[in-house]
Short mmCIF file of C-alpha atoms and ligand atoms in Angstrom, two decimals:
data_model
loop_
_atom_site.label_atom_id
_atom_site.label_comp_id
_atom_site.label_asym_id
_atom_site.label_seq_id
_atom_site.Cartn_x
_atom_site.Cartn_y
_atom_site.Cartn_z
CA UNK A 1 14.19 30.61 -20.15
CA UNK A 2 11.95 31.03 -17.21
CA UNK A 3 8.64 29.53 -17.08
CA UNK A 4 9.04 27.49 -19.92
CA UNK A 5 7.82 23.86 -19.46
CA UNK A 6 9.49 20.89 -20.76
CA UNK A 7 7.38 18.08 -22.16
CA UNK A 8 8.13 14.01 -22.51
CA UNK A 9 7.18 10.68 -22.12
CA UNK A 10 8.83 7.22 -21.06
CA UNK A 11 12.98 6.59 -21.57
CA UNK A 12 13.02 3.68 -23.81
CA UNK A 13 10.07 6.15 -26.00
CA UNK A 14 7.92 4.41 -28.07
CA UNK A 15 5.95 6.31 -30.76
CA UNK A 16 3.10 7.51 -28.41
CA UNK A 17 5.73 8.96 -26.11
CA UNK A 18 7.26 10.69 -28.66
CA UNK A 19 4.09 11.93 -30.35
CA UNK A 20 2.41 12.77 -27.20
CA UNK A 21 5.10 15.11 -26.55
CA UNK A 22 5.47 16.44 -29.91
CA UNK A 23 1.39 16.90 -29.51
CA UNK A 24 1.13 18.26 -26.28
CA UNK A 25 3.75 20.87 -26.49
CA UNK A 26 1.97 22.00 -29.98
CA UNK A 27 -1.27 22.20 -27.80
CA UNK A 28 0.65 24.45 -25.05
CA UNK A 29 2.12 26.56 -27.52
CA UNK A 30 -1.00 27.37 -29.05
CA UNK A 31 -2.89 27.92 -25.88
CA UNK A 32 0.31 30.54 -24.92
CA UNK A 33 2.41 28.83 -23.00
CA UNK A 34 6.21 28.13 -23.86
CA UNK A 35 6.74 24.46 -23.98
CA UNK A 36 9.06 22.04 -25.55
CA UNK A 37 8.94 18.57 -26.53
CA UNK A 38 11.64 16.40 -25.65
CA UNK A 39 12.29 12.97 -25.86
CA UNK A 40 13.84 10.43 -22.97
CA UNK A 41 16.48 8.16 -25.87
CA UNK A 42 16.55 7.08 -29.20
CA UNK A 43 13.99 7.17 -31.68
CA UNK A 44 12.82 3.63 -32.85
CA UNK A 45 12.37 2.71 -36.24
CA UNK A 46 8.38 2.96 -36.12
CA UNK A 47 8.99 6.60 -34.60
CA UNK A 48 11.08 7.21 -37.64
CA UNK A 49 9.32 6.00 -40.10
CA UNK A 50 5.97 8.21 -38.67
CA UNK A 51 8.03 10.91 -38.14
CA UNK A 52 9.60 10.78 -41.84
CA UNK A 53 5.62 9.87 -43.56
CA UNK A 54 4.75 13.19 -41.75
CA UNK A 55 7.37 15.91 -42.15
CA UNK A 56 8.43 16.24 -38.10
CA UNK A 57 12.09 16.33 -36.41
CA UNK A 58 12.54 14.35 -33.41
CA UNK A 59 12.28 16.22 -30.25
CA UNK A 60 15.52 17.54 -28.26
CA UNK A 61 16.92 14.64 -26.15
CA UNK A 62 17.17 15.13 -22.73
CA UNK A 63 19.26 13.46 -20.36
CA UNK A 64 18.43 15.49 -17.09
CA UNK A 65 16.04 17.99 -16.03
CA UNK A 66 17.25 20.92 -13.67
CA UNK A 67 15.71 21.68 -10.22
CA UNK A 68 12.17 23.20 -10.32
CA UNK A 69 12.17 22.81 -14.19
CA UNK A 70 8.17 23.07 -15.32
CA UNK A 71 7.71 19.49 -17.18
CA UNK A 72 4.22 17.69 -17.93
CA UNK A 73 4.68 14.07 -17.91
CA UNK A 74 2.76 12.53 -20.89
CA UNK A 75 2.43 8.59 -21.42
CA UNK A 76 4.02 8.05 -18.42
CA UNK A 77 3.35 8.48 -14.71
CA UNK A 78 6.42 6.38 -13.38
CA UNK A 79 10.16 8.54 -11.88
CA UNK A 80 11.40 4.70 -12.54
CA UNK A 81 10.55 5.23 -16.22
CA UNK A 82 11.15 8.82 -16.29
CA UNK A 83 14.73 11.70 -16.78
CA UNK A 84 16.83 11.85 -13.75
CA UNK A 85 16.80 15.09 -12.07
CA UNK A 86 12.48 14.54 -12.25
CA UNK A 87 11.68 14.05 -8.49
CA UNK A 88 13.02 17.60 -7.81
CA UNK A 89 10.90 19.12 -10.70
CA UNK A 90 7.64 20.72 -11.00
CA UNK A 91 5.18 18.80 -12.71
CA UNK A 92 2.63 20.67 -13.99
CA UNK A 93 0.58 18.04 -15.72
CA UNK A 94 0.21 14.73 -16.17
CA UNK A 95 -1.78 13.07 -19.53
CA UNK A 96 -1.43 9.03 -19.31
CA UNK A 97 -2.92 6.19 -19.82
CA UNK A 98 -1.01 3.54 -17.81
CA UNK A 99 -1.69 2.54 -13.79
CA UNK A 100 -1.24 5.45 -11.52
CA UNK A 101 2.16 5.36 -10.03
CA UNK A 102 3.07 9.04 -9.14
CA UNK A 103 2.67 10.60 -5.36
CA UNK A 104 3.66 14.43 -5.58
CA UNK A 105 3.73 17.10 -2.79
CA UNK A 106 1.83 19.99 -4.33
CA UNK A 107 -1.56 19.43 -6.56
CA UNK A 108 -1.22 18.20 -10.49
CA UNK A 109 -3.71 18.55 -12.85
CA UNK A 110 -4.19 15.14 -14.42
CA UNK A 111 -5.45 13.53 -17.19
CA UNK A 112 -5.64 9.61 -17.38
CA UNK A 113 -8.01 7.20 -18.18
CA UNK A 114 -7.91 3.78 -19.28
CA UNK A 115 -7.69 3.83 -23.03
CA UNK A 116 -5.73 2.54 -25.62
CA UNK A 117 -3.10 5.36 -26.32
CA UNK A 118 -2.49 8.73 -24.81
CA UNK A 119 -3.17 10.55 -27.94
CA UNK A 120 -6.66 9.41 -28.46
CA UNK A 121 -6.66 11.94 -24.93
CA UNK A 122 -5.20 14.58 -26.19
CA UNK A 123 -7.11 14.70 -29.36
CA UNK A 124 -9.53 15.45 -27.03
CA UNK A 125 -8.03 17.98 -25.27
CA UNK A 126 -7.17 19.67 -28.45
CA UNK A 127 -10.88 19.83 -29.01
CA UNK A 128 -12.12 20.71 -25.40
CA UNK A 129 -9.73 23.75 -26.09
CA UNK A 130 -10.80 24.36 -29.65
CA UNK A 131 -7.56 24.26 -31.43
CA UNK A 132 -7.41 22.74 -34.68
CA UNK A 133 -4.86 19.58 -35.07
CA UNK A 134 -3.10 19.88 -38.48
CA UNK A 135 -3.08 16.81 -41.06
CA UNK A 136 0.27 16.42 -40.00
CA UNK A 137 -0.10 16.15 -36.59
CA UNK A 138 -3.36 14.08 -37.03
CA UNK A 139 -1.15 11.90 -38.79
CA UNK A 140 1.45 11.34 -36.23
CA UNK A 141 -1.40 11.01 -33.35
CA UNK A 142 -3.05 8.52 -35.78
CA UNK A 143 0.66 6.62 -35.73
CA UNK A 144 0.50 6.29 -31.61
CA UNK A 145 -2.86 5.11 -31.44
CA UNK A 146 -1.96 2.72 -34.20
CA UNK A 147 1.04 1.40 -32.29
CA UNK A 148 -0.46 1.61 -28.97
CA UNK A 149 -3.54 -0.72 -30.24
CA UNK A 150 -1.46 -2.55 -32.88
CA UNK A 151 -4.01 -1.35 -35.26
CA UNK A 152 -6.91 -2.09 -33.03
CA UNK A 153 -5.87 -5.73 -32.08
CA UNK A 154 -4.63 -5.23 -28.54
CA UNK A 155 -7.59 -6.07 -25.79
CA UNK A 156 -6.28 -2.20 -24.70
CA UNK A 157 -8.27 -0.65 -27.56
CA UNK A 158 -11.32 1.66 -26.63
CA UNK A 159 -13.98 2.10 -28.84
CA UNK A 160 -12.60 5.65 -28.24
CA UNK A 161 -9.19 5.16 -29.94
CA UNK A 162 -10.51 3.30 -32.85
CA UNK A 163 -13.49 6.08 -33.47
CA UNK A 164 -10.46 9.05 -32.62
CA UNK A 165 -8.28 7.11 -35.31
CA UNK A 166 -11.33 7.09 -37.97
CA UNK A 167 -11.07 11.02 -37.24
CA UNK A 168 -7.28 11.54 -37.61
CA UNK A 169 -6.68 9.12 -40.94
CA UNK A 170 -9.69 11.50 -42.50
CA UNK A 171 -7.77 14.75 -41.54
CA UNK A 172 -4.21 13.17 -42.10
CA UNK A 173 -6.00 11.89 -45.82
CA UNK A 174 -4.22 8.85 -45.29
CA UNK A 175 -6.04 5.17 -45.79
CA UNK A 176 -5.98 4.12 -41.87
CA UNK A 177 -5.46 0.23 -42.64
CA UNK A 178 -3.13 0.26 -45.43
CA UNK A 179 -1.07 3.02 -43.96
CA UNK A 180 -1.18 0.74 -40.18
CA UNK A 181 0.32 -2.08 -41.68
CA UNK A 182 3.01 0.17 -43.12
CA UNK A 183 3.93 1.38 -39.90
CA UNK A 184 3.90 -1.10 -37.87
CA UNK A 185 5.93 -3.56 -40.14
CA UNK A 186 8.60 -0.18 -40.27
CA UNK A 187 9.42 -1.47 -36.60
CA UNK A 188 9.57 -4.75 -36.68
CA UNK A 189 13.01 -4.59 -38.20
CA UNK A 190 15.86 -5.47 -36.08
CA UNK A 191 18.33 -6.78 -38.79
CA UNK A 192 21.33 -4.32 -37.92
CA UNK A 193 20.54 -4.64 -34.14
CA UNK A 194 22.35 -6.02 -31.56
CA UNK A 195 20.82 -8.44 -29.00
CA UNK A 196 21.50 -5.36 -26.52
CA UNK A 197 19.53 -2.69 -28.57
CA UNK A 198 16.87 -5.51 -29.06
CA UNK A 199 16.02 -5.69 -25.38
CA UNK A 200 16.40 -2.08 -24.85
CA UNK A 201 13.83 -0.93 -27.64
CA UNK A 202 11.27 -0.52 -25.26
CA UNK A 203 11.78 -2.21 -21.86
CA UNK A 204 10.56 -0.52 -19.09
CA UNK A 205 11.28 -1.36 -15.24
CA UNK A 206 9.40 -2.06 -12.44
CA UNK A 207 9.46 -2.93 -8.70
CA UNK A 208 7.08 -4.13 -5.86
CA UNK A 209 8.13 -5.61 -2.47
CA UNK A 210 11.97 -5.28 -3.16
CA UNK A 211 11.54 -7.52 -6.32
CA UNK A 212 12.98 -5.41 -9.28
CA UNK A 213 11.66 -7.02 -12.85
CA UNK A 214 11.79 -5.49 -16.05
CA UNK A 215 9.12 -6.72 -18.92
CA UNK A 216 10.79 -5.64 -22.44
CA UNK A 217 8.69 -6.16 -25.79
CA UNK A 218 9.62 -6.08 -29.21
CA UNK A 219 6.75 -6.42 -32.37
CA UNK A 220 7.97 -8.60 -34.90
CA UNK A 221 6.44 -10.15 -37.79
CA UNK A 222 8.83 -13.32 -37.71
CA UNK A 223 9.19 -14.52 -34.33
CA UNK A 224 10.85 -17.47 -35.33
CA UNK A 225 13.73 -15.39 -36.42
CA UNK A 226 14.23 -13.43 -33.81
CA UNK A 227 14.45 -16.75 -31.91
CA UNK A 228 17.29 -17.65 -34.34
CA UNK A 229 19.08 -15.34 -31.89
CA UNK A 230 18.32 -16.42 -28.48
CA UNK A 231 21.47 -17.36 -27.20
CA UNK A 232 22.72 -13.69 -27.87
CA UNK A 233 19.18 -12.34 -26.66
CA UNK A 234 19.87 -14.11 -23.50
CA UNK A 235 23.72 -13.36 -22.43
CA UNK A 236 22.05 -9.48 -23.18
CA UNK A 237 19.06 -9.99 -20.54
CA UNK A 238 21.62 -12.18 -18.10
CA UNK A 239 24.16 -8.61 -18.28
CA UNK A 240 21.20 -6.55 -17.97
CA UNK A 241 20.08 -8.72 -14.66
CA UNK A 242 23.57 -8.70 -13.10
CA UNK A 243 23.77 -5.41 -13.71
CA UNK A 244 21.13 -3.59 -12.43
CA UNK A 245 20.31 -6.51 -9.89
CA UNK A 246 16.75 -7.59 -11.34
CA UNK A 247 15.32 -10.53 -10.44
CA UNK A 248 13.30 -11.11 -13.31
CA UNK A 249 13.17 -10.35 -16.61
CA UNK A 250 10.43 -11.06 -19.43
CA UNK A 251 11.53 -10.51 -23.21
CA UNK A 252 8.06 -10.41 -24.85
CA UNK A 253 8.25 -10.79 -28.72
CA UNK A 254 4.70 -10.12 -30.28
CA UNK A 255 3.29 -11.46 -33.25
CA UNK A 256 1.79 -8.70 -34.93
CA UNK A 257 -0.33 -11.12 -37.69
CA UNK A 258 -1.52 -13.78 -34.89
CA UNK A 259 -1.82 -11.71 -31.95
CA UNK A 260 0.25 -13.87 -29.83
CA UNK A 261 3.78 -13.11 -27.77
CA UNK A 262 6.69 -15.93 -26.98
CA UNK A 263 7.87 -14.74 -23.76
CA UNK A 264 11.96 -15.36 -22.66
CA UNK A 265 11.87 -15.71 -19.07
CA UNK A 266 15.25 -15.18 -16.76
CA UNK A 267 16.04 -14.15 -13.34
CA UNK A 268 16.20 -15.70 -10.32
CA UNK A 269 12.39 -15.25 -9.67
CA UNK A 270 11.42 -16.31 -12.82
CA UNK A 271 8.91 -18.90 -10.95
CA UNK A 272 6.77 -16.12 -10.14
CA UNK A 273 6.47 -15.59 -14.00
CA UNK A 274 5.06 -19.22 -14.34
CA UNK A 275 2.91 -18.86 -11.61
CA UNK A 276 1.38 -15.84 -12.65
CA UNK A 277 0.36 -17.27 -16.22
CA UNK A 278 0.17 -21.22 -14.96
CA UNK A 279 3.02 -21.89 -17.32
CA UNK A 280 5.97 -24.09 -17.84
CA UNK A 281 9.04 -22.09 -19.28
CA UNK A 282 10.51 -24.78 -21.72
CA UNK A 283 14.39 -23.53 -21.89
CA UNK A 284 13.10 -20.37 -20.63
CA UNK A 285 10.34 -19.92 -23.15
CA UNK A 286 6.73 -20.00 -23.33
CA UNK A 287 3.91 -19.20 -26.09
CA UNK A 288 1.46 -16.40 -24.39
CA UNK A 289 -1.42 -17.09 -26.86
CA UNK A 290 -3.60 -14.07 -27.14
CA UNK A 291 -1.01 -11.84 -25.02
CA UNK A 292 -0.29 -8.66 -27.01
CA UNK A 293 -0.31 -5.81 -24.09
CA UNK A 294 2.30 -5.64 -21.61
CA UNK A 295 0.30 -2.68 -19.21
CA UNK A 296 -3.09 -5.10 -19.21
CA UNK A 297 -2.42 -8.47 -19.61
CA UNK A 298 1.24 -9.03 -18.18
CA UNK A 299 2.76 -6.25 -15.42
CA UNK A 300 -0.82 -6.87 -13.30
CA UNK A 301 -0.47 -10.59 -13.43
CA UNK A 302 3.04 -10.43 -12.22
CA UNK A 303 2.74 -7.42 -9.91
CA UNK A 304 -0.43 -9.49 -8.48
CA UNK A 305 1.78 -12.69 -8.09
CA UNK A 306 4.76 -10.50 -5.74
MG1 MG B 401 4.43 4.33 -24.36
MG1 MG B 402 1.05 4.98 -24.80
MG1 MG B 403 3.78 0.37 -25.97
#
């Protein structure tokens, strides 16, 4: 249909990529415009589980977007983390919360800013434009800002989210705390996995002066046992390096109780990784104490260190 405008986050989509979409588009749609939400690959089990506690159906998955498709880009500004087909589309809008990545031809209209989840923004575009968000879409914007912040613990967390997710759990009814700890224990579950859809739960890729690294993170509340699996987690990360030619790659495994990530380090340039964080990799592994958020405490360290 002409003129409608496709909405979605990251590939890899974590929950506020899929609820930003799912958000957004509702917003569109009620200010007139024809949208859709899509999503960029699988749902993850956190997704699911959010999804399921609030009544939604995934969005469509795309795999390409057609030349001079309308699309606004939500927790995401990156074409490396984005559909193909997107550098010949039209992008309307942009709402994110990550480092500003994205050079475009004609003028966007964009909306970032350095918070903790892109949700806690569009709550507030939802109010700028008086439309009321419905318990269950508070409660799936409560979900992102809940993963996002992992319930308020990552140093990424804005006053903002944590005051916006007060606001949500009251019109979602839900208990905010008891409710977080459901959720984010629903993804920490990677039993029927295999070391390859481990790493690929939410990696994302970068590059900077022809180095191309990719910094993957899982939540788990048993790191220890996911470590039971390193040799298999590793011959997964070596394919993925040979592969797609990286020459670094960080597998970050957070703690969810502690607050803490064990990093495994590989790739050729995987000295730049102990540089950056004045570490020793011990058979590729270190102990990041106090390391929870990839976007603020890991890709500028690395990115600073190329
Ligand atoms: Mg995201
Ligand atoms: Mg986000
Ligand atoms: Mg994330």
């Amino acid at each position: 249909m002409i003129d409608k405008t496709f909405v979605f986050g990251h590939t890899n989509p974590d929950t506020d990529s899929i609820v930003s979409a799912i958000s957004m588009a509702n917003l569109q749609t009620e200010l007139g415009n024809n949208t859709q939400s899509c999503r960029l690959g699988n749902i993850n089990k956190e997704t699911a589980f959010a999804l399921k506690t609030f009544d939604f159906e995934a969005p469509t998955l795309l795999e390409k977007i057609e030349d001079n498709s309308n699309v606004i880009m939500v927790d995401n500004n990156e074409f490396g983390q984005c559909v193909p087909g997107i550098e010949n589309a039209k992008i309307k809008m942009v709402v994110d919360h990550h480092r500003f990545n994205l050079k475009t031809d004609e003028p966007v209209h964009c909306v970032t800013e350095p918070v903790g989840c892109t949700s806690t923004i569009i709550y507030k575009l939802y109010k700028q434009n008086d439309i009321d968000i419905s318990p269950k879409m508070a409660g799936i914007m409560l979900s992102a800002i809940i993963s996002d912040t992992l319930l308020f613990k990552s140093p990424t967390c804005t006053v903002e989210d944590k005051k916006i997710a007060e606001k949500l759990a009251k019109i979602a009814d839900v208990d905010l705390y008891e409710y977080g700890e459901k959720l984010l224990k629903a993804g920490t579950d990677i039993s029927d996995y295999t070391a390859d859809q481990i790493i690929n739960i939410d990696s994302k890729p970068f590059d900077k002066n022809d180095i191309k690294f990719v910094i993957s993170q899982i939540n788990s509340a048993d790191v220890d046992g996911v470590f039971t699996r390193k040799t298999e987690l590793e011959n997964s990360i070596g394919n993925e390096i040979s592969k797609n030619n990286l020459n670094l790659y960080v597998f970050l495994v957070t703690d969810i109780l502690k607050g803490d990530s064990k990093a495994l380090v590989l790739g050729d340039k995987s000295n730049i990784f102990e540089k950056a964080f004045s570490v020793s990799l011990d058979n590729n592994t270190v102990l990041l104490k106090g390391v929870v958020s990839r976007k603020k405490q890991v890709l500028p360290k690395i990115l600073e260190n190329l």
